[in-house]
Short mmCIF file of C-alpha atoms in Angstrom, two decimals:
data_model
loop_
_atom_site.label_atom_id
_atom_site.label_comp_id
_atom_site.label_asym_id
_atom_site.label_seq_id
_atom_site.Cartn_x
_atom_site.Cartn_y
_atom_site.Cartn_z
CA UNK A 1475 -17.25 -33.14 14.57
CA UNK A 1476 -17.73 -31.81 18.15
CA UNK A 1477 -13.67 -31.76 17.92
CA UNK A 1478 -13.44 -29.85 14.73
CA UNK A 1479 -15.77 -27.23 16.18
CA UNK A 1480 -13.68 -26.44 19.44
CA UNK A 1481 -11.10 -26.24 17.50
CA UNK A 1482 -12.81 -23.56 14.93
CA UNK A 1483 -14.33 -21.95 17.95
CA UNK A 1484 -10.66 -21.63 19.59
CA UNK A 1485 -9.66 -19.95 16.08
CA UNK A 1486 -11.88 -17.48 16.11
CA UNK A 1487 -11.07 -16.79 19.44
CA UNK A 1488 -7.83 -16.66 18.79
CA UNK A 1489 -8.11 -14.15 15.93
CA UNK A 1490 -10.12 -11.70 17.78
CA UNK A 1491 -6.53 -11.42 20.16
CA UNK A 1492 -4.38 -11.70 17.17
CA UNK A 1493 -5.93 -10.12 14.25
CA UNK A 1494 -5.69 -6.09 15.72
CA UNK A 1495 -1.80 -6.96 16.00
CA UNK A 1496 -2.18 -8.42 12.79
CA UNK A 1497 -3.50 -5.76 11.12
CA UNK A 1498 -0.73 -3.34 11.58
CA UNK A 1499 2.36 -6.09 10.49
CA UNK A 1500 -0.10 -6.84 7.51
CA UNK A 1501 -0.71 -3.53 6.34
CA UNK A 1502 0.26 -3.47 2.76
CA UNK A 1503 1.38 -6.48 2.58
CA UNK A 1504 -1.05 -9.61 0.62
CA UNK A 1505 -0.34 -12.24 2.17
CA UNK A 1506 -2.02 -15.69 2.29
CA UNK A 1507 -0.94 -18.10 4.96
CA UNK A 1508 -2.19 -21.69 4.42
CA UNK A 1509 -4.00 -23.08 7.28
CA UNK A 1510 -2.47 -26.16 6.56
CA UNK A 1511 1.10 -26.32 5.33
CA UNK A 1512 1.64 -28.55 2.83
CA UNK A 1513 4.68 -30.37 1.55
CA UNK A 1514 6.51 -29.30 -1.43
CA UNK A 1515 6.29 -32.88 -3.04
CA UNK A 1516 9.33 -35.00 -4.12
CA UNK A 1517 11.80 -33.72 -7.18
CA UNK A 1518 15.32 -33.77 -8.01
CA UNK A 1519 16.69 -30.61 -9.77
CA UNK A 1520 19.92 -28.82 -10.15
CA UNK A 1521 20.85 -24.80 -8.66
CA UNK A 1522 23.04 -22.36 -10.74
CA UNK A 1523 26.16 -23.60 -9.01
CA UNK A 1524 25.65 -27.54 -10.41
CA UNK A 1525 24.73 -28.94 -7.14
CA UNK A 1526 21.25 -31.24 -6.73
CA UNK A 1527 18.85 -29.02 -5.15
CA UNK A 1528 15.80 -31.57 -4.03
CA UNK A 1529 12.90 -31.15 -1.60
CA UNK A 1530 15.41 -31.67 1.13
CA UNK A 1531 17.36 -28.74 0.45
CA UNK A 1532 14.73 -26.47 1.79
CA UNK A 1533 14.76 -27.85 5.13
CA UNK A 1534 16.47 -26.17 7.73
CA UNK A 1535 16.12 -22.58 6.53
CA UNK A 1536 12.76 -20.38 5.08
CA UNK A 1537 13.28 -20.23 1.35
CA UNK A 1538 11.13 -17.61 -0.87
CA UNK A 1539 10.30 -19.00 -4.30
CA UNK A 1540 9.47 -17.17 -7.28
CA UNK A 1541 8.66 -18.68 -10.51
CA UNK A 1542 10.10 -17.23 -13.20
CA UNK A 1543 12.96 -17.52 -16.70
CA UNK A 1544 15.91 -15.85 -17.50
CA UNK A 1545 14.41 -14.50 -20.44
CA UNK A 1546 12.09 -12.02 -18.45
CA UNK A 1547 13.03 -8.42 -19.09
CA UNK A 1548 11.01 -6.27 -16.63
CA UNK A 1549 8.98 -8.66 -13.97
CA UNK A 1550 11.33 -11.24 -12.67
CA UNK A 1551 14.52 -8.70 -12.36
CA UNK A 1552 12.10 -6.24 -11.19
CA UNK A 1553 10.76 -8.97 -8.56
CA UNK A 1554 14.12 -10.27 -7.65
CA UNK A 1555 15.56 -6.90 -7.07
CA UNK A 1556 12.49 -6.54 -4.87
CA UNK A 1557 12.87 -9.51 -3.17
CA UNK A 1558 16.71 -9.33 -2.49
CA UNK A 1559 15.72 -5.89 -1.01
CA UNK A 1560 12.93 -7.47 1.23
CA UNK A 1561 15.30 -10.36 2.39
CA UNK A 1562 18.11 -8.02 3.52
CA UNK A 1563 15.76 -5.61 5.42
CA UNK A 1564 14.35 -8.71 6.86
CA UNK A 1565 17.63 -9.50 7.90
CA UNK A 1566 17.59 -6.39 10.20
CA UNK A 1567 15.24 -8.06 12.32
CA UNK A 1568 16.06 -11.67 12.61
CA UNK A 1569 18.99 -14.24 13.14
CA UNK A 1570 20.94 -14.68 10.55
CA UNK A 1571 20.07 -18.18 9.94
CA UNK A 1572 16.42 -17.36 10.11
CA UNK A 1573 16.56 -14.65 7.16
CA UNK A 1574 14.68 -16.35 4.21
CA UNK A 1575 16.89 -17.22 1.49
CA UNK A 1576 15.39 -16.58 -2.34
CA UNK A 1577 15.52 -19.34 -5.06
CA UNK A 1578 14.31 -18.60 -9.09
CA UNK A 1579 12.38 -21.68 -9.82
CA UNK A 1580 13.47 -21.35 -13.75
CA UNK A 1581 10.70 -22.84 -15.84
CA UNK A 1582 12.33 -22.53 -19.47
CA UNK A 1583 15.40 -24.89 -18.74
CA UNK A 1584 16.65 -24.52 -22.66
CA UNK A 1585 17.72 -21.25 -21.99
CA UNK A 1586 17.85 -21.01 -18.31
CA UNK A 1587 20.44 -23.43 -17.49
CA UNK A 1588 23.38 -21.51 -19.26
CA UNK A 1589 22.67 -18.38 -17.90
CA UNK A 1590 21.42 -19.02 -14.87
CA UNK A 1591 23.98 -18.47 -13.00
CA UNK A 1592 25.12 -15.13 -14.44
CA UNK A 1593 21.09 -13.89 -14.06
CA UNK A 1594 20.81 -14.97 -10.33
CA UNK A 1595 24.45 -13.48 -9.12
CA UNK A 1596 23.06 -10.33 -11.02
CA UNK A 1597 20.83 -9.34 -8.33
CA UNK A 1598 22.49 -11.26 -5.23
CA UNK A 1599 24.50 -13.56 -3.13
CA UNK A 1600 22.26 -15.45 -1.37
CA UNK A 1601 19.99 -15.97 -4.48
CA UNK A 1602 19.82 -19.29 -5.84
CA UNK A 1603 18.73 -20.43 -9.36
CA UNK A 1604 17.41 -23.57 -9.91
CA UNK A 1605 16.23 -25.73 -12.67
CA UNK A 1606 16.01 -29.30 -14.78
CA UNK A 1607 13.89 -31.64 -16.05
CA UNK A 1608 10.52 -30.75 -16.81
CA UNK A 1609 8.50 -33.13 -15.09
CA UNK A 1610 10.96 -32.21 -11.93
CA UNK A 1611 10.23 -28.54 -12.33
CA UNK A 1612 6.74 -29.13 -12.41
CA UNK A 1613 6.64 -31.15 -9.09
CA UNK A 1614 8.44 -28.04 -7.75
CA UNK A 1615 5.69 -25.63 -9.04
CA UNK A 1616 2.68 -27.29 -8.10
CA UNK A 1617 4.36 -27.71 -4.69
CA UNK A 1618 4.71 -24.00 -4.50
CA UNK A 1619 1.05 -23.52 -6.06
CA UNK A 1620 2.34 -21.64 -8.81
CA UNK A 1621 1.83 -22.28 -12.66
CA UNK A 1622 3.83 -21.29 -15.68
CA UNK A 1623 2.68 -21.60 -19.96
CA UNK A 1624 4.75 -21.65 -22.50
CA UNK A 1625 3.62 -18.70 -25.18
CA UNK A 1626 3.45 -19.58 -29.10
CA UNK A 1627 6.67 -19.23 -30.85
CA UNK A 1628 6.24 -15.62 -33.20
CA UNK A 1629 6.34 -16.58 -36.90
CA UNK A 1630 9.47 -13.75 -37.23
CA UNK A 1631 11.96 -15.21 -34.71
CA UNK A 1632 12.52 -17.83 -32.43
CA UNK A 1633 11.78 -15.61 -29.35
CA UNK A 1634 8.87 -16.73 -26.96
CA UNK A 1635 7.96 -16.08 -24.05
CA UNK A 1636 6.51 -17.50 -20.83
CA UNK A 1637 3.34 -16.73 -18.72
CA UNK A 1638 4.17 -17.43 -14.71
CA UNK A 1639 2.65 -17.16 -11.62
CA UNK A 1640 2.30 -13.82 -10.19
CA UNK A 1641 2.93 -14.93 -6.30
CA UNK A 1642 5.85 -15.83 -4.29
CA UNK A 1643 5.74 -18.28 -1.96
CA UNK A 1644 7.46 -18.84 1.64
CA UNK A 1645 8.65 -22.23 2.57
CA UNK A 1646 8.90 -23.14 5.97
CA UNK A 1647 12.04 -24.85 7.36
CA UNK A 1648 9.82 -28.11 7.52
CA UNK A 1649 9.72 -27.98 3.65
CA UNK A 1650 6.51 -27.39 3.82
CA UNK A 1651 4.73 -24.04 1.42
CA UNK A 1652 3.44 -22.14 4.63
CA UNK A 1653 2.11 -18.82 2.29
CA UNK A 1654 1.80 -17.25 -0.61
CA UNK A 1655 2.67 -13.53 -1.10
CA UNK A 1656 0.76 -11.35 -3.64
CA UNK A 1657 2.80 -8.31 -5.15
CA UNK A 1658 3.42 -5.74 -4.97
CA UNK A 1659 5.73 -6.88 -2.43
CA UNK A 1660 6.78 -3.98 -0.35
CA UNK A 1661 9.87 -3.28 0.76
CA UNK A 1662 9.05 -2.60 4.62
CA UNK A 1663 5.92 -3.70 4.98
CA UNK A 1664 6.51 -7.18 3.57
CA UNK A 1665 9.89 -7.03 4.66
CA UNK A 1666 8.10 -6.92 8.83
CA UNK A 1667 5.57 -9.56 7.42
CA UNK A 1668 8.64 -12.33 7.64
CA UNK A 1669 9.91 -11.29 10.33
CA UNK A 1670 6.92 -11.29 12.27
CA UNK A 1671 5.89 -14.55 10.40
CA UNK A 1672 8.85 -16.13 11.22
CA UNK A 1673 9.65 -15.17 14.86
CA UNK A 1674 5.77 -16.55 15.66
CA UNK A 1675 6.23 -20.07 14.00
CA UNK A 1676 9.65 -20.49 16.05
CA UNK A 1677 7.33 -19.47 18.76
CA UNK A 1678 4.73 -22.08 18.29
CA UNK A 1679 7.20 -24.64 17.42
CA UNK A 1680 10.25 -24.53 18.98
CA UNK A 1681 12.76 -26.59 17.33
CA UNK B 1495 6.58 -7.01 -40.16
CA UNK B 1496 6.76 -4.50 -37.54
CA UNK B 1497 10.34 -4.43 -38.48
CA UNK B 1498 9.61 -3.36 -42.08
CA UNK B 1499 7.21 -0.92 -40.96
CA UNK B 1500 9.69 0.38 -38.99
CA UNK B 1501 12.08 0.81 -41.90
CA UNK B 1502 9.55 1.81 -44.78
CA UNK B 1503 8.25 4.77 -42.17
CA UNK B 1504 11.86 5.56 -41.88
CA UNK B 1505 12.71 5.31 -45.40
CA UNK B 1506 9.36 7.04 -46.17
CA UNK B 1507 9.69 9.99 -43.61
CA UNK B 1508 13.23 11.25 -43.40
CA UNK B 1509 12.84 14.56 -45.18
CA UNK B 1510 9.38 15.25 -43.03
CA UNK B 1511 11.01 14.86 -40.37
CA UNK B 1512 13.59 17.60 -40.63
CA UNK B 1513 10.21 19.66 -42.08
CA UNK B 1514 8.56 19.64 -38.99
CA UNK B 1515 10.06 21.93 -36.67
CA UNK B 1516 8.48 20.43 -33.60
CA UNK B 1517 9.06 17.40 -32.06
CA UNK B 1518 5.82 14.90 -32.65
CA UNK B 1519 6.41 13.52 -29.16
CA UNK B 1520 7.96 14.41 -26.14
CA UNK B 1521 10.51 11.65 -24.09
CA UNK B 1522 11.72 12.10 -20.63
CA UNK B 1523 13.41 10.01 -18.21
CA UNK B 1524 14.44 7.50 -20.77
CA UNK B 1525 16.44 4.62 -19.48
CA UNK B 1526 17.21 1.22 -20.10
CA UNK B 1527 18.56 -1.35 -16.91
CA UNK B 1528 21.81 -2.93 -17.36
CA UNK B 1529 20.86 -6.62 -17.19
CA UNK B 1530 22.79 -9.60 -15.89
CA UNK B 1531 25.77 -10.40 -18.02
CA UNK B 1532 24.70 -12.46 -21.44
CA UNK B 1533 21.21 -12.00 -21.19
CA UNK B 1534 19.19 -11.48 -24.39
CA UNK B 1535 16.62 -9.33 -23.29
CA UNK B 1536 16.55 -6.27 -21.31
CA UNK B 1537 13.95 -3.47 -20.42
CA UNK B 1538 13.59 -0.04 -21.52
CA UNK B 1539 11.41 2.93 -19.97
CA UNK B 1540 10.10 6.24 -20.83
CA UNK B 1541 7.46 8.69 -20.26
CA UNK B 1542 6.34 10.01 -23.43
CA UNK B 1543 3.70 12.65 -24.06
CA UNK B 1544 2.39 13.78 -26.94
CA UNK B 1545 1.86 17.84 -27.04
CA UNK B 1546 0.26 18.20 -29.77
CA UNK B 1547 -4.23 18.43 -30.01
CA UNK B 1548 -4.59 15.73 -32.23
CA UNK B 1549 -3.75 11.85 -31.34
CA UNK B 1550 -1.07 9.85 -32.81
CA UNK B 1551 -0.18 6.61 -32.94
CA UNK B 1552 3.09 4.18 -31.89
CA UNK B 1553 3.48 1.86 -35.36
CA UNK B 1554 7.08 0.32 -34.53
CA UNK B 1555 9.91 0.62 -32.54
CA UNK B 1556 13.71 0.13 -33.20
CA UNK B 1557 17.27 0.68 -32.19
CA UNK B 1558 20.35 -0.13 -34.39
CA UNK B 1559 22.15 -1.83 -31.37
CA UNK B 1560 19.20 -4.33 -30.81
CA UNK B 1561 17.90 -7.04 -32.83
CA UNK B 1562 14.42 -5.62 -31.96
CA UNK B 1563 12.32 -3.50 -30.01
CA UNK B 1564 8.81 -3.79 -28.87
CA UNK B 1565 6.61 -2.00 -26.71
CA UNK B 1566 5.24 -4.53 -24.34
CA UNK B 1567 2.66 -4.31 -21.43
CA UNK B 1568 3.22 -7.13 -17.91
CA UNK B 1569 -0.20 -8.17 -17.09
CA UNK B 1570 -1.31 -9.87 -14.63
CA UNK B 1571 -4.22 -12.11 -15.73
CA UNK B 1572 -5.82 -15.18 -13.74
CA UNK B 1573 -2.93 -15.44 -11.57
CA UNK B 1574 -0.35 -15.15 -14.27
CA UNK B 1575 2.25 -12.44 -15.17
CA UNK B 1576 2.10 -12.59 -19.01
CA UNK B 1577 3.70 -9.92 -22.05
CA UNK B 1578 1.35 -8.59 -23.99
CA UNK B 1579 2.26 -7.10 -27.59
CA UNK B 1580 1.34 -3.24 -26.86
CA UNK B 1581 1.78 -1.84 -30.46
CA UNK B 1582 0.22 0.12 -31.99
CA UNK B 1583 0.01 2.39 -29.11
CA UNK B 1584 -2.09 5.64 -29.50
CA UNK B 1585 -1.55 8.55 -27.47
CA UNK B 1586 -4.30 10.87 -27.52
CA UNK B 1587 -3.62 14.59 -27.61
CA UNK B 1588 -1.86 15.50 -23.88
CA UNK B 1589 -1.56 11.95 -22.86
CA UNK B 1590 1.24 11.05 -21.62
CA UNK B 1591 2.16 7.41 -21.27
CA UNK B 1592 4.64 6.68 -17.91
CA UNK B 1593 6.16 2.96 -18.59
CA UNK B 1594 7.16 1.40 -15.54
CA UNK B 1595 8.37 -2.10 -14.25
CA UNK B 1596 5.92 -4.13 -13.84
CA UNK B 1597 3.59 -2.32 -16.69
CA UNK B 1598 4.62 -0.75 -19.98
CA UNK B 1599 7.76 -1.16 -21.06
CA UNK B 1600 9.93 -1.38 -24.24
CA UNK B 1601 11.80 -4.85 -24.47
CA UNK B 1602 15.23 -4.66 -26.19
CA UNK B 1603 16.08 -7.96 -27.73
CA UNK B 1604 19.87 -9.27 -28.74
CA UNK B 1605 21.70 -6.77 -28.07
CA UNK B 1606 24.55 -6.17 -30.55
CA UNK B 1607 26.95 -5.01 -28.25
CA UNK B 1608 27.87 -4.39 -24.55
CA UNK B 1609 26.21 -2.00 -22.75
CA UNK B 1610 27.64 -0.13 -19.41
CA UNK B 1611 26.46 2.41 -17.42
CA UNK B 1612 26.17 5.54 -18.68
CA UNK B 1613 25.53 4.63 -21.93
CA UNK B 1614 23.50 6.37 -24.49
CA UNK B 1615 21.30 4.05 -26.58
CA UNK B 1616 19.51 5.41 -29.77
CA UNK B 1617 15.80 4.20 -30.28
CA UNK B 1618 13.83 5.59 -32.87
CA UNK B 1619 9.60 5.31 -32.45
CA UNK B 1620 7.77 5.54 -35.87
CA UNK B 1621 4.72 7.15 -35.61
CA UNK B 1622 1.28 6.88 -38.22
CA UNK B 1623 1.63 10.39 -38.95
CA UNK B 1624 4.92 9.45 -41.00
CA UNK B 1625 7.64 11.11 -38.19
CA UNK B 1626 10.47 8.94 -36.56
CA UNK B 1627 11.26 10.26 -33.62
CA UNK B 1628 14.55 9.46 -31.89
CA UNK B 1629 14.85 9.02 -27.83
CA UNK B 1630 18.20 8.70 -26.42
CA UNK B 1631 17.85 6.28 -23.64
CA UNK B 1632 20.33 6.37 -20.90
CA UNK B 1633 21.94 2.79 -19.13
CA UNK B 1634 21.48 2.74 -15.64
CA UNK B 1635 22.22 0.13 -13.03
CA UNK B 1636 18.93 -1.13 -11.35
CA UNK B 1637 17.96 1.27 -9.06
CA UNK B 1638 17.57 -0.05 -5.16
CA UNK B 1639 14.02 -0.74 -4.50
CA UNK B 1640 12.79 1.88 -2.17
CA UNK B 1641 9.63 1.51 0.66
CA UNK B 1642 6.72 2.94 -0.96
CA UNK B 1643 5.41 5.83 0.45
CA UNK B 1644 3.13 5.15 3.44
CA UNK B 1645 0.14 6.64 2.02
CA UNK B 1646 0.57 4.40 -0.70
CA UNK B 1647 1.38 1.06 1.40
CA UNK B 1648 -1.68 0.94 3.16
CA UNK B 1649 -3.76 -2.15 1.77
CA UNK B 1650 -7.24 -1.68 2.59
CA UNK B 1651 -8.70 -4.62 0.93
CA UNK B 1652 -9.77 -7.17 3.26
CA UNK B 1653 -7.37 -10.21 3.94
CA UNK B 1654 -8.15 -13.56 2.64
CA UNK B 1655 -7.45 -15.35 5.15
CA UNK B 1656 -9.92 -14.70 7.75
CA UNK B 1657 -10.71 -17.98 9.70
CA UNK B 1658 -14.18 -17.22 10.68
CA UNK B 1659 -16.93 -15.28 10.94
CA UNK B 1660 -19.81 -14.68 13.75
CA UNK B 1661 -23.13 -13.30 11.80
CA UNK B 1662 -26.49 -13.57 12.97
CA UNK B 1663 -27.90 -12.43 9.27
CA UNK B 1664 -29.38 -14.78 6.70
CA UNK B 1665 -27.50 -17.62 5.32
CA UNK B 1666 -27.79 -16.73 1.79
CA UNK B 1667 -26.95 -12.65 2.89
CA UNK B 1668 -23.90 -13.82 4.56
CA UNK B 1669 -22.68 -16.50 1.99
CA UNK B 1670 -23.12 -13.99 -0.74
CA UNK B 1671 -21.48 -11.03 1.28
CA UNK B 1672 -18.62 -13.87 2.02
CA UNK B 1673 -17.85 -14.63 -1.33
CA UNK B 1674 -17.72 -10.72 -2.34
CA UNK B 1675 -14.70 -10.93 -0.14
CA UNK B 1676 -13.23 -13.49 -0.98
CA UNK B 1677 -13.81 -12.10 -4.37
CA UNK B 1678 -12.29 -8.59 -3.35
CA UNK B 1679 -9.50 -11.01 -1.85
CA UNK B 1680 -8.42 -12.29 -4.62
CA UNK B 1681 -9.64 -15.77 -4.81
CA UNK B 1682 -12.15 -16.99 -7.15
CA UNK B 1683 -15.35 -18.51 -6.13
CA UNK B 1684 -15.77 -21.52 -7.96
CA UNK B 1685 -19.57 -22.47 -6.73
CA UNK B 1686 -22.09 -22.44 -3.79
CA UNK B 1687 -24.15 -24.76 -2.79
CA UNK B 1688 -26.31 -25.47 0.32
CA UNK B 1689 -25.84 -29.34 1.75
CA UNK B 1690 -28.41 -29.11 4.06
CA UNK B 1691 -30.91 -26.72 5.30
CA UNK B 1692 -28.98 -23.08 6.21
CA UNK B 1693 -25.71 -24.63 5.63
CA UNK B 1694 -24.08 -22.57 2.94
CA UNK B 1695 -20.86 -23.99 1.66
CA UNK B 1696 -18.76 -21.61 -0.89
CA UNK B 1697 -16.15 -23.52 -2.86
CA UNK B 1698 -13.29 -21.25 -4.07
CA UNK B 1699 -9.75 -21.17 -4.99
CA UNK B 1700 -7.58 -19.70 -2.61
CA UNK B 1701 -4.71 -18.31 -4.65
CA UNK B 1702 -4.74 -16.74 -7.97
CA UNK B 1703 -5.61 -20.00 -10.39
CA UNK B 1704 -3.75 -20.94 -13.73
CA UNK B 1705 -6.13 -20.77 -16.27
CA UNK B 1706 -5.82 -19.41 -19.56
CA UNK B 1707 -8.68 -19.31 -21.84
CA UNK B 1708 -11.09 -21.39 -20.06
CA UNK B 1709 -7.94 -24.22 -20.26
CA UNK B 1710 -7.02 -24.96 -16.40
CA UNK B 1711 -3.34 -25.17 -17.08
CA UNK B 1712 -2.29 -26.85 -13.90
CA UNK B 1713 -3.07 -30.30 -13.52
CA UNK B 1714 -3.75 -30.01 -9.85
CA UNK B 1715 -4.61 -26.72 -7.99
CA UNK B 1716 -5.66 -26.55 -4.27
CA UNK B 1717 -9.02 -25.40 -3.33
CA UNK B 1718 -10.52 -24.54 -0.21
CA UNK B 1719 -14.32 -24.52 0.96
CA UNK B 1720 -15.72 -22.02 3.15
CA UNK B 1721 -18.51 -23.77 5.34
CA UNK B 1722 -21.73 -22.28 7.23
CA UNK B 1723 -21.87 -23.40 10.53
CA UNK B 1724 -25.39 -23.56 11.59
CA UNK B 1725 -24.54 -24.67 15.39
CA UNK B 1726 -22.04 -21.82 15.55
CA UNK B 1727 -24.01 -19.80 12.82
CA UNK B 1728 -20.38 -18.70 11.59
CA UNK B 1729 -18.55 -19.26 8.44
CA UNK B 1730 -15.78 -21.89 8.78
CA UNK B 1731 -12.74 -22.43 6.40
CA UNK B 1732 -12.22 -26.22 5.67
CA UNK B 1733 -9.18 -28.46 4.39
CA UNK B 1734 -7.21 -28.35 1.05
CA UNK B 1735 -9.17 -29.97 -1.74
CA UNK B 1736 -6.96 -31.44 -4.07
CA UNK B 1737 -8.12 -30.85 -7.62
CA UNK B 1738 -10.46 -28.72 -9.32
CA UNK B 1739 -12.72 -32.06 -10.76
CA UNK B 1740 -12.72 -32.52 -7.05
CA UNK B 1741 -14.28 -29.57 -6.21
CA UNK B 1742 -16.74 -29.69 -9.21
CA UNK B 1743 -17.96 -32.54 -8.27
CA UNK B 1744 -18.72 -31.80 -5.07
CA UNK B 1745 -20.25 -28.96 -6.41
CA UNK B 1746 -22.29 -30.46 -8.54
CA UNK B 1747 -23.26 -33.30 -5.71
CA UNK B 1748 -24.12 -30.60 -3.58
CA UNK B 1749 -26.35 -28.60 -6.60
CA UNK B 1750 -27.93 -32.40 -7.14
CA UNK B 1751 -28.63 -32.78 -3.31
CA UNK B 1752 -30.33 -29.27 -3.16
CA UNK B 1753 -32.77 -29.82 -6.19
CA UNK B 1754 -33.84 -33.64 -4.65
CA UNK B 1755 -34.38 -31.98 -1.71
CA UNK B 1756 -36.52 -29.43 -3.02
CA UNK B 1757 -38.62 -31.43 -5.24
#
């Protein structure tokens, strides 16, 4: 007990130094970092390109994961445009290998895994589509915190669509989801976020 | 059914349409985004205002070179971007209705053909007072997403993630001004209860929580509890809880505790 409370005690501390800097990187941005990281749990699924994509895949590099489906006409494209923007301005500020990479966590694998990879090299390079199994995709979403539901069928077509978390999360290079990032997502502002985000965690643990 | 609508009005309206010398709604900056090859859906935008002094109403929507058209609003509801159905849509007189991504939109489904930029797609809006009233909407390649001006990209809300809090005010103040914030945050307070004398502890989601109609959708969501620290007389943010049962029940031990202490 008498440990936990040094340690809160050095927190607060701590935020009293950090929190003006803070306050100018975090302007505009909504941003919640976990105080805890957590891992991203254990699944197996497949990217746009055919190749596994599992937990381990997001080692090594920061990943930003939005939950979305193919069949989205105005948030995900909207989002991903965003996000490709964010990720390239980003880019102006860090090492290349530091610059978070975006994956679509597809949700609605019946008609996300044909056109998945036509929808992802739509709005960039460096995005990366991935999808599979159901209980595999959920693994992946409750890793990231996020949530998806399935709406009702309409009674004049086939056509439904799907309810999915508005947040996009940022995995660390330990695998582990480090925040979660509230839109609207900004170009500069959250774009200064990662950077800052990212050069302090190499920082505090150099690898 | 919105489709017949769509066709009967037609059918119904043709001739008033060439009687009525002015147009029954005004349509600028019309567009629809080319979207990634093969995709069956794609957005459309407008801003339409209606000039005239009396309201009138959106029944249907549809283009010959889609399989449908809706008018559909993105929501953002307990943590989750959904589509809602926006038709009918009434504009009353001078209102003008600015769709956007992210908010109103039209949704083009199936496209029949090809689209490329600098296209011209024909989309007729039928509208209660009989008129169907055609808006050429142009294809454009998704525009670059821009910074936002700075006016606009200052958040003043207070972050959520605050670690701690010094106070000397009364437990039951604080806690209640605490969960405001967190409130104003973003998170949702899930329950308060005090464990022991002035020790407030304020159970809450962090994030934005998957529920839809009372139904928690996810079978697991992470929860956090703030806790009053007496010693430190501060508010301290505690570990990851792993399930919301978890969290009820603690919430309910600690409501339990409270009333056997009291009585």
């Amino acid at each position: 007990m008498s440990g936990n409370l040094t340690r809160i005690a050095l927190l607060s501390l701590c935020l009293a130094v950090v929190a003006p800097a803070n306050a100018g990187v975090n302007a505009g941005v909504n941003a919640i970092t976990l105080d805890e990281p957590a891992p991203v749990g254990t699944f197996s699924l497949r990217d746009h390109r055919g190749e596994a994509f599992t937990q381990d895949s997001l080692r090594g590099q920061w990943t930003l994961v939005l939950v979305g489906y193919t069949s989205c006409p105005d948030v995900c494209p909207y989002t991903l445009a965003n996000l490709q923007a964010v990720v390239e301005e980003a880019g102006l500020h860090l090492r290349p290998d530091d610059v978070p990479r975006v994956v679509l966590l597809a949700v609605d694998p019946e008609r996300d895994a044909p056109a998945l990879a036509d929808y992802v090299g739509h709005f960039g390079p460096r995005i990366v589509g991935v999808t599979g199994k159901r209980r595999e995709i959920d693994v992946f979403v409750e890793g990231v915190d996020g949530a998806y539901r399935f709406g009702k069928r309409t009674a004049e077509s086939d056509h439904y669509e799907v309810k999915h978390s508005a947040t996009v999360a940022l995995v660390s290079p330990r695998g582990e989801l480090f925040a979660k990032l509230n839109p609207p997502f900004a170009l500069a502002e959250t774009a200064s976020y990662l950077a800052h985000t990212i050069r302090r965690f190499k920082q505090s643990a150099p690898q | 059914m919105k489709r017949c609508l769509a066709i009967l009005s037609g059918l119904l309206v043709t001739a008033l349409v060439h009687a009525a010398p002015e147009a029954a709604l005004r349509a600028s900056d019309a567009r629809t985004i080319l979207p990634p090859a093969n995709a069956i859906v794609q957005a459309g935008y407008a801003t339409l205002l209606n000039p005239a002094d009396r309201s009138l109403t959106i029944i249907a929507i549809d283009s010959p070179v889609f399989e449908s058209a809706d008018l559909h609003e993105s929501i953002e509801s307990d943590g989750l971007i959904e589509m809602r159905p926006a038709l009918p849509r009434t504009l009353a007189a001078g209102e003008r209705l600015v769709m956007s991504p992210g908010g109103v939109h039209i949704m083009f489904r199936n496209p029949r053909q090809r689209f490329h930029a600098g296209d011209s797609v024909p989309v007729f809006l039928a509208l209660d007072n009989g008129t169907r009233v055609r808006i050429d909407f142009v294809v454009k390649e998704r525009p670059l997403p821009r910074s936002a001006p700075a006016a606009e990209a200052v958040d003043e809300r207070p972050q959520p993630y605050v670690l701690a809090e010094r106070t000397s005010a009364a437990v039951s103040e604080v806690a209640a001004r605490f969960a405001a914030r967190l409130r104003t945050a973003g998170s949702s307070v899930v329950g308060r209860y005090s464990p022991y004398p002035e020790a407030e502890l304020i159970a809450f989601r962090p994030h934005l929580v998957p529920v839809d109609g009372g139904d928690v959708i996810a079978s697991r969501m992470r929860l956090r509890k703030a806790v009053w620290h007496r010693e430190l007389s501060m508010f301290a943010f505690g570990k990851l809880i792993s399930s919301p049962g978890a969290i009820k029940d603690r919430v309910a031990a600690g409501a339990g505790a409270r009333s056997k202490s009291r009585s």
